[in-house]
C-alpha positions as CSV (number, residue, x, y, z in Angstrom):
1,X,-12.3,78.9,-11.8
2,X,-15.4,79.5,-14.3
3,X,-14.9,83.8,-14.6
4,X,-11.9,85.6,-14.1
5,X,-12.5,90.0,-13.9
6,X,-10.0,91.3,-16.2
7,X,-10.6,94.6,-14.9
8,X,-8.9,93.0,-11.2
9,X,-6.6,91.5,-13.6
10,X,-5.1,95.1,-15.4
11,X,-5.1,96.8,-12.2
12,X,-2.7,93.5,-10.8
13,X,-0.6,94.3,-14.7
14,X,-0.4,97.6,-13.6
15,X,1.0,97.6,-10.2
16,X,2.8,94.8,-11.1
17,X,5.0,96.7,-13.8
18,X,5.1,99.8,-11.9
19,X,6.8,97.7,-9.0
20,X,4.6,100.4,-6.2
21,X,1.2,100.5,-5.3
22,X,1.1,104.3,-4.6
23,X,2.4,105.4,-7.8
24,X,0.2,103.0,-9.4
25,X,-2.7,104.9,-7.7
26,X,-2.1,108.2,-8.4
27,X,-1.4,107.4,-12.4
28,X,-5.1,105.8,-12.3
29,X,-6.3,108.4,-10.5
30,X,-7.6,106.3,-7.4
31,X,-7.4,105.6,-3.9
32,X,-4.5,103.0,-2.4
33,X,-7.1,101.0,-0.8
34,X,-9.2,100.9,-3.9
35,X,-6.4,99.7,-5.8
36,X,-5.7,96.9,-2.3
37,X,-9.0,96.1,-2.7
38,X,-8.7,95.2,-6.5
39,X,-6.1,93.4,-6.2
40,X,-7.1,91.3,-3.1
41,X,-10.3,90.4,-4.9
42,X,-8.0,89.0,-7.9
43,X,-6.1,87.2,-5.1
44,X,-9.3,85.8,-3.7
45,X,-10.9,84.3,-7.2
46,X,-7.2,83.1,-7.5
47,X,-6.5,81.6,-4.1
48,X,-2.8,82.9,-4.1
49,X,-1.2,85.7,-3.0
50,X,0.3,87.9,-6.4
51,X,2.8,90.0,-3.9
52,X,4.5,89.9,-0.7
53,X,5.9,92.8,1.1
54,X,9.6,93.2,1.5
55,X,9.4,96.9,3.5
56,X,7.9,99.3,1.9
57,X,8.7,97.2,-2.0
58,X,5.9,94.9,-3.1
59,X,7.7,91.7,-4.7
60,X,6.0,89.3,-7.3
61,X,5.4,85.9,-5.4
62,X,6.0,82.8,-7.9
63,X,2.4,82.8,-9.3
64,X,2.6,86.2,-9.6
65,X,5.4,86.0,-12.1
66,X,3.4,83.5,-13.5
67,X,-0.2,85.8,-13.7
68,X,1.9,88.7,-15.2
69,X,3.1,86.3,-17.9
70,X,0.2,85.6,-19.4
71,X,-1.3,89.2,-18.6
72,X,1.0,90.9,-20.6
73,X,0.3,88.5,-24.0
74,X,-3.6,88.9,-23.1
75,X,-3.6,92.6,-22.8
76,X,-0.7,92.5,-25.6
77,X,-3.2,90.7,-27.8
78,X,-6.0,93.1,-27.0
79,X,-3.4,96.1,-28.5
80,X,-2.9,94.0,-31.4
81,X,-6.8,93.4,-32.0
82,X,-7.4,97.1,-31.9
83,X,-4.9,98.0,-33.7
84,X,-5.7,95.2,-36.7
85,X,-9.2,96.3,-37.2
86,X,-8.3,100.2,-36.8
87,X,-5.2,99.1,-39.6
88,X,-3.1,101.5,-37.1
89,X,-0.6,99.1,-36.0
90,X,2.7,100.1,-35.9
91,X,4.8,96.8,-36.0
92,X,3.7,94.0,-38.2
93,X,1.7,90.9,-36.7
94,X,3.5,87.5,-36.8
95,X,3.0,85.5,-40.0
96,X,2.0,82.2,-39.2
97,X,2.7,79.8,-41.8
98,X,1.5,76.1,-41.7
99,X,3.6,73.9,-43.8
100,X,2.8,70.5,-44.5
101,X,5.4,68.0,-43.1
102,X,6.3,66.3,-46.2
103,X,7.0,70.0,-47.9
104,X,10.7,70.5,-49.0
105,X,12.6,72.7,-46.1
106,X,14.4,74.5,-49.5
107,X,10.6,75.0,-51.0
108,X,9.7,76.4,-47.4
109,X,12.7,79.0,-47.8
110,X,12.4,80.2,-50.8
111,X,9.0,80.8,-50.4
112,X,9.5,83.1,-47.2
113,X,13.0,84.6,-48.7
114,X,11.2,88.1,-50.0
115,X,10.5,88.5,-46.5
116,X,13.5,87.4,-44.0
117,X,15.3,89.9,-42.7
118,X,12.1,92.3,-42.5
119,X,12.3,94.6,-39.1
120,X,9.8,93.6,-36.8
121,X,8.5,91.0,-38.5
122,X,7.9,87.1,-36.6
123,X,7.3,84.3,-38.7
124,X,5.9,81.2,-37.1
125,X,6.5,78.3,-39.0
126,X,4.5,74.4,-38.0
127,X,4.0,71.4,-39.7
128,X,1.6,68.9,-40.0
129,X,-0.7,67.2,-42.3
130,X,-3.0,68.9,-44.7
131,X,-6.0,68.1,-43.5
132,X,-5.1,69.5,-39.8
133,X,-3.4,72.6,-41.6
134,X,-6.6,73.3,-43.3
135,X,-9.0,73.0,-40.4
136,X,-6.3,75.6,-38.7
137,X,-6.4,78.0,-41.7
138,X,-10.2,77.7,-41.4
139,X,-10.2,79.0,-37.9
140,X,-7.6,81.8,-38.7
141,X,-5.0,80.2,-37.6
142,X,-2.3,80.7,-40.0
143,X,-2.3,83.3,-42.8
144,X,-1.4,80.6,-45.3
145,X,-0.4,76.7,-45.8
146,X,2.0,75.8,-48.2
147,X,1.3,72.1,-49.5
148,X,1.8,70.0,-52.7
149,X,-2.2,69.3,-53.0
150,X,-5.0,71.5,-53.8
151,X,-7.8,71.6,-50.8
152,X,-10.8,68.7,-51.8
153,X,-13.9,70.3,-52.8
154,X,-15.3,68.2,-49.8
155,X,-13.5,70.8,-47.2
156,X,-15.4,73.9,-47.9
157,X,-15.6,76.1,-51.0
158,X,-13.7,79.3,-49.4
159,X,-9.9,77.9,-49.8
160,X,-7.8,79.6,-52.5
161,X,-4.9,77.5,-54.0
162,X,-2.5,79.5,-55.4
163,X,0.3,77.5,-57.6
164,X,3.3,78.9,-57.1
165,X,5.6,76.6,-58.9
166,X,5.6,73.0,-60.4
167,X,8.8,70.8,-60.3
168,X,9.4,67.4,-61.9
169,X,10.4,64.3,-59.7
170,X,13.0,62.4,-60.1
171,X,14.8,59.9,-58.3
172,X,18.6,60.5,-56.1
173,X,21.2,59.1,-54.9
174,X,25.1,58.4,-54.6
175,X,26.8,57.8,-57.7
176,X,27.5,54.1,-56.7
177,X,23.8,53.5,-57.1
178,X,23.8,54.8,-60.7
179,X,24.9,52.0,-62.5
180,X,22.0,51.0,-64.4
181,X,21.1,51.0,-68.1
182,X,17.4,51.0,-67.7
183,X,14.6,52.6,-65.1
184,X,13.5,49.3,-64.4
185,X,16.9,47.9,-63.3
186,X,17.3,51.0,-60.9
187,X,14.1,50.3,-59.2
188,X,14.6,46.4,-59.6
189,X,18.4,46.4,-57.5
190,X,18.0,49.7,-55.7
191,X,16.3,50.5,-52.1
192,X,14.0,53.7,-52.4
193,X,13.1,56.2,-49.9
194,X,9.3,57.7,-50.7
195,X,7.7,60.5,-48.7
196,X,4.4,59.1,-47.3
197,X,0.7,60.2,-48.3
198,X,1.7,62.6,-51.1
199,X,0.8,63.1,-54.3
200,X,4.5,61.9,-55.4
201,X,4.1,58.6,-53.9
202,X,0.2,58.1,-56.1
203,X,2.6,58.7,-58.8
204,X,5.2,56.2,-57.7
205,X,2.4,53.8,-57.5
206,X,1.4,54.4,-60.7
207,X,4.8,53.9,-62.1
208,X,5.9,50.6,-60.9
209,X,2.7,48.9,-61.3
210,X,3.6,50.2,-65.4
211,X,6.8,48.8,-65.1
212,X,5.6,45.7,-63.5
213,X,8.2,46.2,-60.9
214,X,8.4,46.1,-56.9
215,X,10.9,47.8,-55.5
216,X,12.1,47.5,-51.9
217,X,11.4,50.5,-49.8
218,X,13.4,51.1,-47.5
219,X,12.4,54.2,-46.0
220,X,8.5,55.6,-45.5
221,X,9.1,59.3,-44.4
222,X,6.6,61.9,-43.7
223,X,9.5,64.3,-43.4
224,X,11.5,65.8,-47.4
225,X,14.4,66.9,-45.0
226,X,14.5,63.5,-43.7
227,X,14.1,61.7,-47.0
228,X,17.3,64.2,-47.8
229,X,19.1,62.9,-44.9
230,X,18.7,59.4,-45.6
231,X,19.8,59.5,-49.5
232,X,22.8,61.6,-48.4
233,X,24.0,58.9,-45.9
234,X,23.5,56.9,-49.0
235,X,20.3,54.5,-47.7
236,X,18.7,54.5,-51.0
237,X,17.4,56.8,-53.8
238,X,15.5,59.4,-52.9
239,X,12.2,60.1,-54.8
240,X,11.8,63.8,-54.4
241,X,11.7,67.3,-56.8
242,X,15.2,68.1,-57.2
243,X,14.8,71.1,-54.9
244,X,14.6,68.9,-52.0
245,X,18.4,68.1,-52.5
246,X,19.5,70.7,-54.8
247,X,23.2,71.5,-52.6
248,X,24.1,68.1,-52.5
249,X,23.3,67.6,-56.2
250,X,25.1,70.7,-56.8
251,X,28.6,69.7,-54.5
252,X,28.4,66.5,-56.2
253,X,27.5,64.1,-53.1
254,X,24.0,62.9,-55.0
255,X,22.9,62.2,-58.4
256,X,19.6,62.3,-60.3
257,X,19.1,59.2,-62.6
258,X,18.5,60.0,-66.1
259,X,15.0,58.9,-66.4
260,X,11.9,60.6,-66.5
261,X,9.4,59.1,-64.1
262,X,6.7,61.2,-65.6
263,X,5.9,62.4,-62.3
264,X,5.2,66.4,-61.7
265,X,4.9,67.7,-58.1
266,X,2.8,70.9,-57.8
267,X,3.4,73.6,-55.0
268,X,0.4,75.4,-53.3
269,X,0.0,78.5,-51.2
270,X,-3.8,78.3,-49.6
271,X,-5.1,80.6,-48.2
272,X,-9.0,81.7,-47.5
273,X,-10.6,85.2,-48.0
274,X,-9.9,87.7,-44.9
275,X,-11.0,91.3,-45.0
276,X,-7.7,91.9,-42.7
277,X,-5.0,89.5,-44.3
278,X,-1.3,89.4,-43.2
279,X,0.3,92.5,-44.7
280,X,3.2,90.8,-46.1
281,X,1.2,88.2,-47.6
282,X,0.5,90.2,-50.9
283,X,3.8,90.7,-51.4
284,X,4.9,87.3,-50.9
285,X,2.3,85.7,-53.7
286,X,3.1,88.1,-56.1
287,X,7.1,87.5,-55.4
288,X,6.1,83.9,-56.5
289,X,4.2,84.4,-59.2
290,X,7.2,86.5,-61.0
């Protein structure tokens, strides 16, 4: 199916929420057969019947539960577009929110905090890597992505990194794993769970090739509320800002080792320049920023 008439296609939205053809007719100011005839072609380009007859009641056949579906989010969408670019909209568009997946979930909510509980407001939240997040943000779709890295110059001049806040690393665990005078020795006896392809672990890198040390990894996670998970069951230390773990540090379950690994992770909001930017967006950069 190369075309589909959208005009067949609203007539079939219409009749199909009104539940009768003849009251359908007279509210568009047209014939019965007219409207048959519209919706009969739709049928036709489709090559299923929308309705069967049940008396005088016109019922929705399977795939024309399935045509109303997605004809109420495409004439839903259109509403939306006007009412964007008019700036007339009376309910607030979803904020879509890419996240990359090594990001903190605590980071994640105290970034959106300022904003939970807002009527009528939808966040949508995904995860991913950076460099997919970006080429979405670049297409519009999502408002912002939240990372740990600044966009390379490589991917296109128009990003806008806004740092929102900048946390020191250190490493976790359970207080049995504690036991050791120096930073070396910790790293020397103790497993370590790092988050994959961040700046964190370039850092890490850096560190023990200082130290002259190799520690044994235990755990390569792409995932901070994984990384959590696995220094709570008491796997290894976790290398991670302390946000990442801060209500288990705080009930006492983990630790942080009293060493400074000289490694700072930075948090990003990116976003690009749009002449009709998410409405809440404003207000959730300058909540950061205070």
């Amino acid at each position: 199916m190369n075309q589909l008439n959208y005009h067949h296609l609203r007539y079939f939205h219409e009749v199909a929420h009104d539940g009768n053809l003849t009251r359908t007719a007279e509210r568009l100011n047209l014939s019965q057969s007219a409207l048959s005839t519209q919706i009969r072609k739709l049928e036709d380009r489709l090559g299923l019947p929308l309705f069967e007859r049940r008396g005088r009641q016109l019922h929705l056949t399977e795939v024309g539960r399935i045509a109303l579906d997605h004809a109420d989010r495409i004439f839903g969408t259109g509403e939306e577009l006007l009412q964007t670019l008019n700036r007339s909209a009376d309910h607030t568009p979803p904020l879509r929110i890419g996240a990359m997946s090594t990001l903190s979930r605590n980071f994640q909510l105290q970034f959106l905090r300022p904003v939970l509980g807002q009527p009528d407001l939808d966040i949508v939240l995904k995860s991913g890597s950076n460099e997919r997040l970006l080429t979405a943000l670049s297409a519009l779709a999502f408002d912002v992505v939240l990372s740990t890295e600044t966009p390379p110059s490589a991917a296109g001049s128009d990003f806008i990194a806004h740092r929102l806040a900048e946390q020191t690393v250190s490493l976790h665990g359970t207080p049995a794993r504690m036991g050791h005078a120096t930073l070396r020795d910790l790293l020397a006896n103790e497993p370590v769970i790092v988050p994959t392809e961040s700046s964190i672990r370039t850092g890490f890198n850096s560190l023990t090739a200082r130290l002259d040390v190799k520690p044994r990894i235990v755990a390569d996670v792409d995932d901070m509320a994984m990384v959590r998970l696995l220094a709570r069951e008491g796997a290894g230390l976790a290398l991670a800002p302390s946000v990442v773990l801060a209500d288990e540090i705080a009930n006492g379950t983990l630790r942080t080792a009293p060493f400074n690994l000289g490694i700072v992770e930075s948090f990003y909001a990116v976003t690009t320049p749009r002449t009709f930017p998410h409405p809440m967006l404003t207000t959730l950069l300058e909540e950061q920023s205070t």
